[in-house]
CSV table of C-alpha atoms and ligand atoms in Angstrom, one decimal:
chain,number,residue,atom,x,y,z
A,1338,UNK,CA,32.8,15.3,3.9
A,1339,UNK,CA,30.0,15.9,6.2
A,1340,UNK,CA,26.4,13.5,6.6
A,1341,UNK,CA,23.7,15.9,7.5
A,1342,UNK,CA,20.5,13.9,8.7
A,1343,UNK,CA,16.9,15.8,9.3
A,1344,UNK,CA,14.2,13.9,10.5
A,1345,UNK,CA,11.5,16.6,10.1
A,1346,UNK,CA,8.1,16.6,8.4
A,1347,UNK,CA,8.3,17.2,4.5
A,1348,UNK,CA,7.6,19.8,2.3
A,1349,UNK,CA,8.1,23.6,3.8
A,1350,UNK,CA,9.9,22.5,6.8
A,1351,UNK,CA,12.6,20.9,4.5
A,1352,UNK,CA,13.3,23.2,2.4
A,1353,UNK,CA,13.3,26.4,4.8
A,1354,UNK,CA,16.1,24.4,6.5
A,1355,UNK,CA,17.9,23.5,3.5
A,1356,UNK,CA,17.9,27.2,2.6
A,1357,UNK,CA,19.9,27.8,6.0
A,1358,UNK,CA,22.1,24.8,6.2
A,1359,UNK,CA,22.9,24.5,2.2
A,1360,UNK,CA,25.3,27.9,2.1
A,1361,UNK,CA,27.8,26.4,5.1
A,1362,UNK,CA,28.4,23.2,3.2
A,1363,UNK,CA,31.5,22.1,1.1
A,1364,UNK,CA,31.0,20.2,-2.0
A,1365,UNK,CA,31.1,16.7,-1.4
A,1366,UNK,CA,28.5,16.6,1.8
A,1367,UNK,CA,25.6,14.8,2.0
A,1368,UNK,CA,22.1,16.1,3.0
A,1369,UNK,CA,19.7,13.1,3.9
A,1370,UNK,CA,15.8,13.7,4.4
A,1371,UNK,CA,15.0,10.8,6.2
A,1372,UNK,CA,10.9,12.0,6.4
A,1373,UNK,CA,8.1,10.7,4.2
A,1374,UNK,CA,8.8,13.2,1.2
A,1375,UNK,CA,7.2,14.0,-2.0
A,1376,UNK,CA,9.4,11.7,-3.9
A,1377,UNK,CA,9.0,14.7,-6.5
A,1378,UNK,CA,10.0,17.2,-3.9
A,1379,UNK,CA,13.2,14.8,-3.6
A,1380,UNK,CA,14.0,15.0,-7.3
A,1381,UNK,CA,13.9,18.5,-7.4
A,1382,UNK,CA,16.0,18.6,-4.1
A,1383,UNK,CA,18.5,16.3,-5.9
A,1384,UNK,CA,19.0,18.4,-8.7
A,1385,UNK,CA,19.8,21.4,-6.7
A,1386,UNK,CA,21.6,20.0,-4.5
A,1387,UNK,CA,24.1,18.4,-7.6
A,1388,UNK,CA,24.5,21.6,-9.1
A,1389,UNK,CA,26.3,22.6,-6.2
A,1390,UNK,CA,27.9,19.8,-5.9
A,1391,UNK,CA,26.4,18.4,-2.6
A,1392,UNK,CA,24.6,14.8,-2.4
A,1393,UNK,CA,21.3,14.5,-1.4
A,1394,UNK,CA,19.7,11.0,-0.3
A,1395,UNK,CA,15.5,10.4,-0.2
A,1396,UNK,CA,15.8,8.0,2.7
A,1397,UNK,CA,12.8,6.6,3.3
A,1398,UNK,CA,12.3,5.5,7.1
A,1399,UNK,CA,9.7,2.9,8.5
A,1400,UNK,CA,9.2,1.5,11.7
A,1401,UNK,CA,7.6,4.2,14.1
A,1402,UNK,CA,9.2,4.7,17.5
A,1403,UNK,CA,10.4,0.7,18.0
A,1404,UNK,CA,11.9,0.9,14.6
A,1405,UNK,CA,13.6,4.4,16.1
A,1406,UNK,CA,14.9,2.6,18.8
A,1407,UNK,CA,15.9,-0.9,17.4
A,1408,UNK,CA,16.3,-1.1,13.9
A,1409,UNK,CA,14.0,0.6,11.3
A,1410,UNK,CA,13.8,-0.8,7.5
A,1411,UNK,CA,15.3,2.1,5.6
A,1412,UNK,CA,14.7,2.8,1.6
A,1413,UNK,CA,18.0,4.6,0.2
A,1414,UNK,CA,17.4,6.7,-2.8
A,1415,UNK,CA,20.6,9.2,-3.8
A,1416,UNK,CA,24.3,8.5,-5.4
A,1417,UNK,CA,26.1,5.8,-5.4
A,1418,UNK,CA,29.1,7.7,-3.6
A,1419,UNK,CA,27.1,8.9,-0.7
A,1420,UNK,CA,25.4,5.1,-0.6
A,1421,UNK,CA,29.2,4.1,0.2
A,1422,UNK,CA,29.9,6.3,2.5
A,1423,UNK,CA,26.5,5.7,4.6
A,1424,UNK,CA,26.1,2.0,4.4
A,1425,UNK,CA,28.2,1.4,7.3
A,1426,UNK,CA,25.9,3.9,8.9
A,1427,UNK,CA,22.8,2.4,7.9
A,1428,UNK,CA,23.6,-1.2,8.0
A,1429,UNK,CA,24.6,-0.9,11.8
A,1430,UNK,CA,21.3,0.6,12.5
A,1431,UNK,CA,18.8,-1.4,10.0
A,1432,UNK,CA,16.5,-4.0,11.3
A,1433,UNK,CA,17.7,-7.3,10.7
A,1434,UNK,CA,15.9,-10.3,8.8
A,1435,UNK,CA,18.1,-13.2,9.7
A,1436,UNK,CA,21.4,-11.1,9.7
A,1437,UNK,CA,20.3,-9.3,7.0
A,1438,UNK,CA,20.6,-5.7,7.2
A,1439,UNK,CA,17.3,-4.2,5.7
A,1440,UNK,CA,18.5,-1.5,4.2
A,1441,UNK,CA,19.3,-1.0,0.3
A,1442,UNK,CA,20.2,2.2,-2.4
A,1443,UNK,CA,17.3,1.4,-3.8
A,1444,UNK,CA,18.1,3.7,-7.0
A,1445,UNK,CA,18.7,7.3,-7.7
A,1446,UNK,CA,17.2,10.9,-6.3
A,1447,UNK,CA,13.2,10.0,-5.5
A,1448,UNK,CA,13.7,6.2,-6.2
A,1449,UNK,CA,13.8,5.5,-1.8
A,1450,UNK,CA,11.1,8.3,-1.1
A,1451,UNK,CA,9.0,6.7,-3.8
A,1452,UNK,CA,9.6,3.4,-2.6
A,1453,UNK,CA,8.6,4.5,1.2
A,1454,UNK,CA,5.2,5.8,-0.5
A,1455,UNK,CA,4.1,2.9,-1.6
A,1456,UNK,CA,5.5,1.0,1.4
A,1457,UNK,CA,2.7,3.7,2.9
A,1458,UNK,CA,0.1,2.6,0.2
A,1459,UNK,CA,0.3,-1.1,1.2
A,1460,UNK,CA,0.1,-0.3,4.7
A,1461,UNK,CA,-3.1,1.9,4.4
A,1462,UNK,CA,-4.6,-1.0,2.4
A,1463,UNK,CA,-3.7,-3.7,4.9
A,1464,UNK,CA,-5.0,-1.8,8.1
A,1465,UNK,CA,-8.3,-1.0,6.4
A,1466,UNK,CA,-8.9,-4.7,5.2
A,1467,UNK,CA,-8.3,-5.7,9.0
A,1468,UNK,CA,-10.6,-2.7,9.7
A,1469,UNK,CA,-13.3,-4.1,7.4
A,1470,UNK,CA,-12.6,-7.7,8.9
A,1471,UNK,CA,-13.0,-6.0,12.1
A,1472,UNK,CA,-16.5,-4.4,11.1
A,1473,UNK,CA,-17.8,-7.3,9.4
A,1474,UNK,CA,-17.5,-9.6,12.6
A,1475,UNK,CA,-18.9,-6.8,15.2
A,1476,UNK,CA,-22.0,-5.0,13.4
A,1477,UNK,CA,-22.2,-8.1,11.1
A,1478,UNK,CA,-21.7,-11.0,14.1
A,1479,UNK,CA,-22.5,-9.1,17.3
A,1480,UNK,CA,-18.4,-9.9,18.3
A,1481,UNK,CA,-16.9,-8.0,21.2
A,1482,UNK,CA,-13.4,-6.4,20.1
A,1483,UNK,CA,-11.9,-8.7,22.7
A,1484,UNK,CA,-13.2,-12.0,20.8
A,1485,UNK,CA,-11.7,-10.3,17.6
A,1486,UNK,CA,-8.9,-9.6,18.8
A,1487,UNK,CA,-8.1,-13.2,20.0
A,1488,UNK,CA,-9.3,-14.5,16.7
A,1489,UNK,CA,-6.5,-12.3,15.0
A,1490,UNK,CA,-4.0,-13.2,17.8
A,1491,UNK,CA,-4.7,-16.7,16.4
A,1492,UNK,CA,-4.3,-15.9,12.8
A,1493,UNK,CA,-1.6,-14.3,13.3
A,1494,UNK,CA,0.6,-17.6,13.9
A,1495,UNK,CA,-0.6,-18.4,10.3
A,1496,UNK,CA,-0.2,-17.4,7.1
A,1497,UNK,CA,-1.5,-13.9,8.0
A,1498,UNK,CA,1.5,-13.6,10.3
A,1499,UNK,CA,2.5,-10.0,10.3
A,1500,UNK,CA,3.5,-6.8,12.5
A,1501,UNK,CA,-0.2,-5.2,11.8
A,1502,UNK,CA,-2.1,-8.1,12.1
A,1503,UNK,CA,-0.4,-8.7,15.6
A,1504,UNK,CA,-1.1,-5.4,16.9
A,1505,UNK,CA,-4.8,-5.1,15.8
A,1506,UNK,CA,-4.9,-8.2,18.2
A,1507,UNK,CA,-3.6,-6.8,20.7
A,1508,UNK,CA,-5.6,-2.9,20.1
A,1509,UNK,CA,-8.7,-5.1,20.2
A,1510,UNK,CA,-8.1,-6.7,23.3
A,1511,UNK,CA,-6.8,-3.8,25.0
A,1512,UNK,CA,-9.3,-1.9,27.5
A,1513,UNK,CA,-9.3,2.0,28.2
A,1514,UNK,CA,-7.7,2.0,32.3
A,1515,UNK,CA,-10.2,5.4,32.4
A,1516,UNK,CA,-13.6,3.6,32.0
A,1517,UNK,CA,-12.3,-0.4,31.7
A,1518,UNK,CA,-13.9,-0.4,28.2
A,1519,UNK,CA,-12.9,-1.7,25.3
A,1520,UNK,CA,-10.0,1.0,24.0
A,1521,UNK,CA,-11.7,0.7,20.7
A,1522,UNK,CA,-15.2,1.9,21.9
A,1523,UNK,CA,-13.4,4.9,23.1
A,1524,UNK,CA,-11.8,5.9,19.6
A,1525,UNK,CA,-13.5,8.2,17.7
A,1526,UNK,CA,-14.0,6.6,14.6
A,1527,UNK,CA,-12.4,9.2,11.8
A,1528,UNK,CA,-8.9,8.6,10.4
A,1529,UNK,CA,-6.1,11.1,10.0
A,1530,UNK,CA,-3.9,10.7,7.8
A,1531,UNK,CA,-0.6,12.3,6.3
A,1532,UNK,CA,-0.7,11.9,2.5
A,1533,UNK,CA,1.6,9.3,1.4
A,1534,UNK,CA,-1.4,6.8,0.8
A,1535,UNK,CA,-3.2,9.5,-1.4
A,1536,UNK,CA,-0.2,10.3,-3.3
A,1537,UNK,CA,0.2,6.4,-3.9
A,1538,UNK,CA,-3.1,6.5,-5.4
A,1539,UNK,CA,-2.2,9.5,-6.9
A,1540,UNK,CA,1.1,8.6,-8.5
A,1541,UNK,CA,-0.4,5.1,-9.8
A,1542,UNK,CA,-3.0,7.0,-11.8
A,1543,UNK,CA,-0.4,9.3,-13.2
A,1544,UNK,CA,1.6,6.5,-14.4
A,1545,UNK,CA,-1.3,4.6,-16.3
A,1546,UNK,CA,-2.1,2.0,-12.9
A,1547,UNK,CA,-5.0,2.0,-10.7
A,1548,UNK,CA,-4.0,0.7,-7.2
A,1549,UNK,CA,-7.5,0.3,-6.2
A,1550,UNK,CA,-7.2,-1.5,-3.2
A,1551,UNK,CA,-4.7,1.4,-1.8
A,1552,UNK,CA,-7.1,4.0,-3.3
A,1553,UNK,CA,-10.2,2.5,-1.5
A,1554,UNK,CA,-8.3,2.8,1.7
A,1555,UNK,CA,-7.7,6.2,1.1
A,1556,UNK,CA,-11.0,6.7,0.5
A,1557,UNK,CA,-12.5,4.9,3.4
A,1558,UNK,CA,-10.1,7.3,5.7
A,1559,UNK,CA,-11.9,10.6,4.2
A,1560,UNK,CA,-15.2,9.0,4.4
A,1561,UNK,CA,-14.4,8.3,8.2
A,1562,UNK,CA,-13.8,11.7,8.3
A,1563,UNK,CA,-17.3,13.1,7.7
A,1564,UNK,CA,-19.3,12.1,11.0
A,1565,UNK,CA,-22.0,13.9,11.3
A,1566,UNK,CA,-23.0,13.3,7.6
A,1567,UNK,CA,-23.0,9.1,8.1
A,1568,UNK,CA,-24.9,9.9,11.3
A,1569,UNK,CA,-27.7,11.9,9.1
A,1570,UNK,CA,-27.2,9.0,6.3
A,1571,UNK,CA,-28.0,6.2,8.7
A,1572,UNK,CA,-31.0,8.3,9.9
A,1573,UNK,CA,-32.1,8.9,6.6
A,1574,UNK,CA,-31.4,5.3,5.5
A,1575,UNK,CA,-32.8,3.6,9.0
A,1576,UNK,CA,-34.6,0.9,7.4
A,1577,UNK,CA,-31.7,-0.6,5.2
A,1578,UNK,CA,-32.7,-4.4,4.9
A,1579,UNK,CA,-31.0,-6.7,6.5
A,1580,UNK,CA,-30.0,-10.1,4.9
A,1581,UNK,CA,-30.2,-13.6,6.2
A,1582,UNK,CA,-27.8,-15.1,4.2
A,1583,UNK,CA,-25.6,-17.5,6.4
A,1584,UNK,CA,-22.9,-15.8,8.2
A,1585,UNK,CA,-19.2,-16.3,7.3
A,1586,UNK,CA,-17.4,-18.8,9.3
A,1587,UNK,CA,-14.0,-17.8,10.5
A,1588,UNK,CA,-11.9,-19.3,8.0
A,1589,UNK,CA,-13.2,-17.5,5.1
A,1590,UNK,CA,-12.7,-14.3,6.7
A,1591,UNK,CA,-8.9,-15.3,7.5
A,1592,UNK,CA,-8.3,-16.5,3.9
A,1593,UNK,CA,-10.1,-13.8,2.1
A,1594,UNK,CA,-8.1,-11.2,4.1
A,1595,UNK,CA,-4.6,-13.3,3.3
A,1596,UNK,CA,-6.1,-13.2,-0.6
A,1597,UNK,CA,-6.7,-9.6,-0.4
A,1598,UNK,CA,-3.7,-8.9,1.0
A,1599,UNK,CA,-1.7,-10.2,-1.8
A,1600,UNK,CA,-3.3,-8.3,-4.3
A,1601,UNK,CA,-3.1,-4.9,-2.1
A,1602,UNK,CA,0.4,-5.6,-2.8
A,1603,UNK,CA,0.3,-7.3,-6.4
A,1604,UNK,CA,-0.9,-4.0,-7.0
A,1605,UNK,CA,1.7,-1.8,-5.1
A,1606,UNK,CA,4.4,-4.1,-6.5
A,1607,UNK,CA,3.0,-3.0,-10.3
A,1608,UNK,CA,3.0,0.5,-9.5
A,1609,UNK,CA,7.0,0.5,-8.4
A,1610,UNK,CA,7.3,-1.4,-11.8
A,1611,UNK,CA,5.5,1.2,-13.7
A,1612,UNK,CA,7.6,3.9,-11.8
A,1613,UNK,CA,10.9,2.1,-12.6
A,1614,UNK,CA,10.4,2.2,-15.9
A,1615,UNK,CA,9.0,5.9,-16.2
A,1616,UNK,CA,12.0,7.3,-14.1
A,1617,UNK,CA,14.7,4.6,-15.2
A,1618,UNK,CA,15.2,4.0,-11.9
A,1619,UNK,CA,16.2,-0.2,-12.1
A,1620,UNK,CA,14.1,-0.8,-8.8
A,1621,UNK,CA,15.1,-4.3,-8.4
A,1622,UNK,CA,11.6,-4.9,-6.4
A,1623,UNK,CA,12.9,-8.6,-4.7
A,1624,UNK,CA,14.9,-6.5,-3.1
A,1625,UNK,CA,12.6,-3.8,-2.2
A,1626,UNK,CA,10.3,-7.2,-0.6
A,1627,UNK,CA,13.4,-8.0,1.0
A,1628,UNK,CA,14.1,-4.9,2.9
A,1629,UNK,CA,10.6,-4.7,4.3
A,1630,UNK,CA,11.0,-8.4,6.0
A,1631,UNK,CA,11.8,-6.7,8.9
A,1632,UNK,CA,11.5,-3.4,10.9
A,1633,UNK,CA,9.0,-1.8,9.1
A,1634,UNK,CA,5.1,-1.4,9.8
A,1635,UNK,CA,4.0,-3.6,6.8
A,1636,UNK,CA,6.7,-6.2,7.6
A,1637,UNK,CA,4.6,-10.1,6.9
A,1638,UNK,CA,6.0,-13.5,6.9
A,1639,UNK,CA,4.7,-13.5,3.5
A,1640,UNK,CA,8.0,-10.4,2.1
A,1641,UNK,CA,10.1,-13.8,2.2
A,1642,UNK,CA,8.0,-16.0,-0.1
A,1643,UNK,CA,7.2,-12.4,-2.1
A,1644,UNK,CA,11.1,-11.9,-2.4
A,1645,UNK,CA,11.4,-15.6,-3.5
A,1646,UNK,CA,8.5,-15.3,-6.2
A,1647,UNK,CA,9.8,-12.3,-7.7
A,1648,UNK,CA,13.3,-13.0,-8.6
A,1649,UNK,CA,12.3,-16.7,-9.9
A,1650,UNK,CA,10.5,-14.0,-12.0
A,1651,UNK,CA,6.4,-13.1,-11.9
A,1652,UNK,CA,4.2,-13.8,-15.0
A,1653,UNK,CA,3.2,-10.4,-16.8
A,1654,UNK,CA,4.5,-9.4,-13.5
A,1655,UNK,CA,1.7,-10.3,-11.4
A,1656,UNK,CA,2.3,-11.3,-7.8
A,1657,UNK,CA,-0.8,-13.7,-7.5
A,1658,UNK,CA,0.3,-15.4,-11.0
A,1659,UNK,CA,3.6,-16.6,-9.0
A,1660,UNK,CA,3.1,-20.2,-8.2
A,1661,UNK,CA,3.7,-19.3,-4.8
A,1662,UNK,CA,0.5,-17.0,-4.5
A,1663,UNK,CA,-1.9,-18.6,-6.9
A,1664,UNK,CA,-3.0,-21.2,-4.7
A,1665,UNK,CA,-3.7,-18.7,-2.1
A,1666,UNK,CA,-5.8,-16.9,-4.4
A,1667,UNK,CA,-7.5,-20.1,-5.8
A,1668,UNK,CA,-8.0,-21.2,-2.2
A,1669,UNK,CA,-9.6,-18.2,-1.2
A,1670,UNK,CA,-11.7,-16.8,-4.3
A,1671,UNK,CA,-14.7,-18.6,-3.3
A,1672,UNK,CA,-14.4,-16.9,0.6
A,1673,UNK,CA,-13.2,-13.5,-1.3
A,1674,UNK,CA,-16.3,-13.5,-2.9
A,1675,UNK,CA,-18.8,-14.2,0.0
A,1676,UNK,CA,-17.5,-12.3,2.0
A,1677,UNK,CA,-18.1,-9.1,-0.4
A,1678,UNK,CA,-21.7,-10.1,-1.3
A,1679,UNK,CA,-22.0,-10.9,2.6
A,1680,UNK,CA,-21.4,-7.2,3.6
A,1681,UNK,CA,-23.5,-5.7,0.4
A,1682,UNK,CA,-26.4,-7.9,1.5
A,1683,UNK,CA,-26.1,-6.5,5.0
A,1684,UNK,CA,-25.0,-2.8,4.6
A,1685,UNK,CA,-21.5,-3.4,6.4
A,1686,UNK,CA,-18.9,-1.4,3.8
A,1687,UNK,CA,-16.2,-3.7,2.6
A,1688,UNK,CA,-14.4,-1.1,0.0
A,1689,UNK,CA,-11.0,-2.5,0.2
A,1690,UNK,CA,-12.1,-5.9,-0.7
A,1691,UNK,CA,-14.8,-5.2,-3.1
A,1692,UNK,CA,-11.6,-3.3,-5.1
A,1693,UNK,CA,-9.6,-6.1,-4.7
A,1694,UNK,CA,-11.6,-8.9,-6.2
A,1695,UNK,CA,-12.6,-6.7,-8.8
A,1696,UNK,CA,-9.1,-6.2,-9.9
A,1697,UNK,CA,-8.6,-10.0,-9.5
A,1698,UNK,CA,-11.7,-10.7,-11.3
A,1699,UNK,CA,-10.5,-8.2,-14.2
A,1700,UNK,CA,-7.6,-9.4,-14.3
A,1701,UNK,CA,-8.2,-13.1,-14.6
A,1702,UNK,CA,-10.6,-13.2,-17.4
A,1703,UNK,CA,-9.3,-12.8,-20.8
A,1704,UNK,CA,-12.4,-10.8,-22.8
A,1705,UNK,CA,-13.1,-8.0,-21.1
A,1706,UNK,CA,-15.7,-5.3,-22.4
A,1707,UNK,CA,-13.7,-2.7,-23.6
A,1708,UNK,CA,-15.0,-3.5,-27.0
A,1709,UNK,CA,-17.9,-1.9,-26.2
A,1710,UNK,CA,-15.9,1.1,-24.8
A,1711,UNK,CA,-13.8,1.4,-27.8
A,1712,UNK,CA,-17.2,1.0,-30.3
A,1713,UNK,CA,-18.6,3.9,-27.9
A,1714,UNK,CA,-15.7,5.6,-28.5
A,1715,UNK,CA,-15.7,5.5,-32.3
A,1716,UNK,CA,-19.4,6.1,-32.6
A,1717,UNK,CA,-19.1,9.7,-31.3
A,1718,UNK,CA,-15.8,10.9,-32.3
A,1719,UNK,CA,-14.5,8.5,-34.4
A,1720,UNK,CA,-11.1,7.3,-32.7
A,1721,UNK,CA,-10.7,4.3,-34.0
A,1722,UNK,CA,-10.4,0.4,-32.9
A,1723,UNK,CA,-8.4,-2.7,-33.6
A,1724,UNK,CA,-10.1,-5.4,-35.2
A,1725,UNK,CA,-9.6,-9.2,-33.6
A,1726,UNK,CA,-9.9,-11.0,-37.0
A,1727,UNK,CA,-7.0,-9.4,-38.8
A,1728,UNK,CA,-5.3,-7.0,-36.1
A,1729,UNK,CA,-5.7,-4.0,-38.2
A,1730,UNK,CA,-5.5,-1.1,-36.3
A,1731,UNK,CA,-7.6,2.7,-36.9
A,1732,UNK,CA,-11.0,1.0,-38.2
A,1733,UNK,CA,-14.4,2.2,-37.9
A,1734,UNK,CA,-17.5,0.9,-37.5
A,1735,UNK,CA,-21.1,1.0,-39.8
A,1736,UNK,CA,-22.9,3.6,-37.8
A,1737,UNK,CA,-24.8,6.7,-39.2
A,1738,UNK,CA,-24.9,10.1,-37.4
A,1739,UNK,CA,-27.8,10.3,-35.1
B,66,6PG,C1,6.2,3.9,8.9
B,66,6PG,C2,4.9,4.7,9.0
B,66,6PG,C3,5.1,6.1,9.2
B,66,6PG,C4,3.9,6.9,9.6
B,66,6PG,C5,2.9,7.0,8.6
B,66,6PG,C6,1.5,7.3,9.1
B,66,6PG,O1,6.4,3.3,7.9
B,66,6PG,O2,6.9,3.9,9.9
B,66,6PG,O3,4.2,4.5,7.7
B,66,6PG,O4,5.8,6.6,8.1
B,66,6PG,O5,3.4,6.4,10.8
B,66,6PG,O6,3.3,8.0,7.7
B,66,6PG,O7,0.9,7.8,8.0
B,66,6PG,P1,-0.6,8.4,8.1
B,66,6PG,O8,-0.5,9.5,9.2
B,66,6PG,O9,-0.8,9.0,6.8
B,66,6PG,O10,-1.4,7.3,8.5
């Protein structure tokens, strides 16, 4: 049987090619798509493929052009006869963690494509709360990007440790060899961006989660996009007041971004949960943690600990409720929080980080207000709410009609 790779871009490209390769093949050959895919496109892809009795594997690939050459991480979605007969492929080629091949089937048809997207989700969310860290110390602090960069240099033989966090440092300390500026200055400041991270966002609302902290990232790319129209707003809004509350100190900027961090990925780790379940795919997600400890773009010091925390098992599944996490997060509330009220005071957007304290803040208080909600909810159409006192369920309330 034959392994067919493409490495193209998704969606049209794919399946014009699988229209011409697809009639030459013999059952029993394997197609693999190893580009970020709709993991829906890859379902559907699966299923026509198996009707004709070809395999076909949603591999996701990370790593960008070093991963290419040296190892990427690689997320293995498809049967588990074309998994044996690839592995010794795959595991030659993976990046390593510690002799550890990180590569894994992951589960069945879209599980690895899926997997790869919210790989994608976490890694938008991480580069835009280094972004806002970024802002916060040069239009907040008056910091050249070279400064920054050194301070990240330095946290990155911490905690923070990771593959982005030790290129921003060295981005920011880079200089354009045209004009000897800063490279940053150079950049025009509006993100592309290829849609995995808005299809994370996407997917977590259609399975009943809210990945917040991946959605505001998404968000803060398409605002980046509209130029002219922040130029006009800051016009417009010329005399925003400026506060002179203290400015942060260095360490609460490098724990609040650690704290952050975690729940960017509490929250992507939720959403493969969710996904598991909905597609009974088994994603064993220590695994999934595993596999990103090396070669890939989001790939932390911190994926080991992760991997650790979730097979000793995570509390209502929630990453910072891991003994492991929670004194980060205790540690770094108090920083988490000024450094949000820090950039409202003073007009510097913190999106990523506002999101993820609110969902820490949500989620660590046990009355919410969804009473109200649910009263609201009754009072105009009469849907219903549980009571606390006795757990009876479809009750109404005492209001008239008005
Ligand atoms: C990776 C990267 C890779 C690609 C992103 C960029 O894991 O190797 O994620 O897949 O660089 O898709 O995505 P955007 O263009 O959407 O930023």
């Amino acid at each position: 049987p034959r392994a067919i790779l493409f490495m193209i871009p998704s969606g049209k490209p794919l399946d014009a090619m699988l229209a011409k390769i697809v009639p030459l093949l013999d059952k029993g050959d394997t197609v693999i798509d190893g580009g970020n895919a709709n993991f829906h496109d890859t379902r559907r892809r699966s299923a026509e493929l198996a009707d004709r009795g070809l395999h076909f594997v949603g591999l996701g690939v990370s790593g960008g052009e070093a991963g290419a050459r040296f190892g990427p991480s690689m997320m293995f979605g498809g049967t588990p006869q074309s998994w044996d007969r690839l592995k010794p492929i795959l595991t030659a080629i993976a990046a390593k963690y510690q002799g550890d091949p990180c590569v894994d089937l992951l589960g069945p048809d879209g599980a690895g494509h899926f997997v790869k997207t919210v790989h994608n989700g976490i890694e938008y969310a991480d580069m835009q709360l280094i972004a806002e860290v970024y802002g916060l110390l040069r239009d907040g602090r008056g910091k050249k990007p070279a400064e920054i960069g050194k301070m990240f240099e330095k946290w990155n033989s911490g905690r923070l440790k990771s593959y982005l966090m030790e290129i921003s440092g060295k981005v920011l300390t880079s200089s354009d060899p045209k004009t000897g500026k800063p490279m940053v200055e150079i950049i025009v400041d509006a993100a592309g961006q290829k849609g995995t991270g808005r299809w994370t966002a996407i997917e977590a609302l259609a399975l009943g989660q809210s990945a917040t902290t991946i959605e505001a990232a998404v968000a803060a790319r398409s605002w980046s996009a509209v130029r002219e129209t922040r130029a006009l707003g800051e016009k417009l809004f010329a005399a925003r007041p400026v506060s002179d509350a203290p400015p942060l100190d260095e360490a609460d900027l490098e724990v609040a971004l650690l704290a952050a961090r975690i729940i960017a990925y509490a929250q992507g780790l939720s959403l493969l949960a969710a996904a598991s379940d909905e597609y009974g795919w088994s994603l064993d997600l220590a695994r999934i943690a595993e596999i990103w400890r090396a070669g890939c773009i989001i790939r932390s010091a911190m994926l080991d600990d992760m991997a650790r925390a979730i097979r000793a098992g995570l509390p209502q599944g929630v990453l910072f409720f891991a003994p492991e996490f929670r004194d980060d997060l205790d540690r770094a509330q108090n920083s988490l929080r000024k450094l949000i009220a820090h950039g409202a005071l003073n007009g510097l957007p913190v999106p990523a980080f506002a999101a993820a304290l609110a969902f820490f803040d949500s989620m660590t208080r046990a009355r919410g207000t969804t009473d109200l909600i649910q009263a609201q909810r009754d009072f105009f159409g009469a849907h219903g709410f549980a009571r606390l006192d006795d757990g009876t369920t479809g009750q109404h309330g005492p209001w008239t009609m008005g």
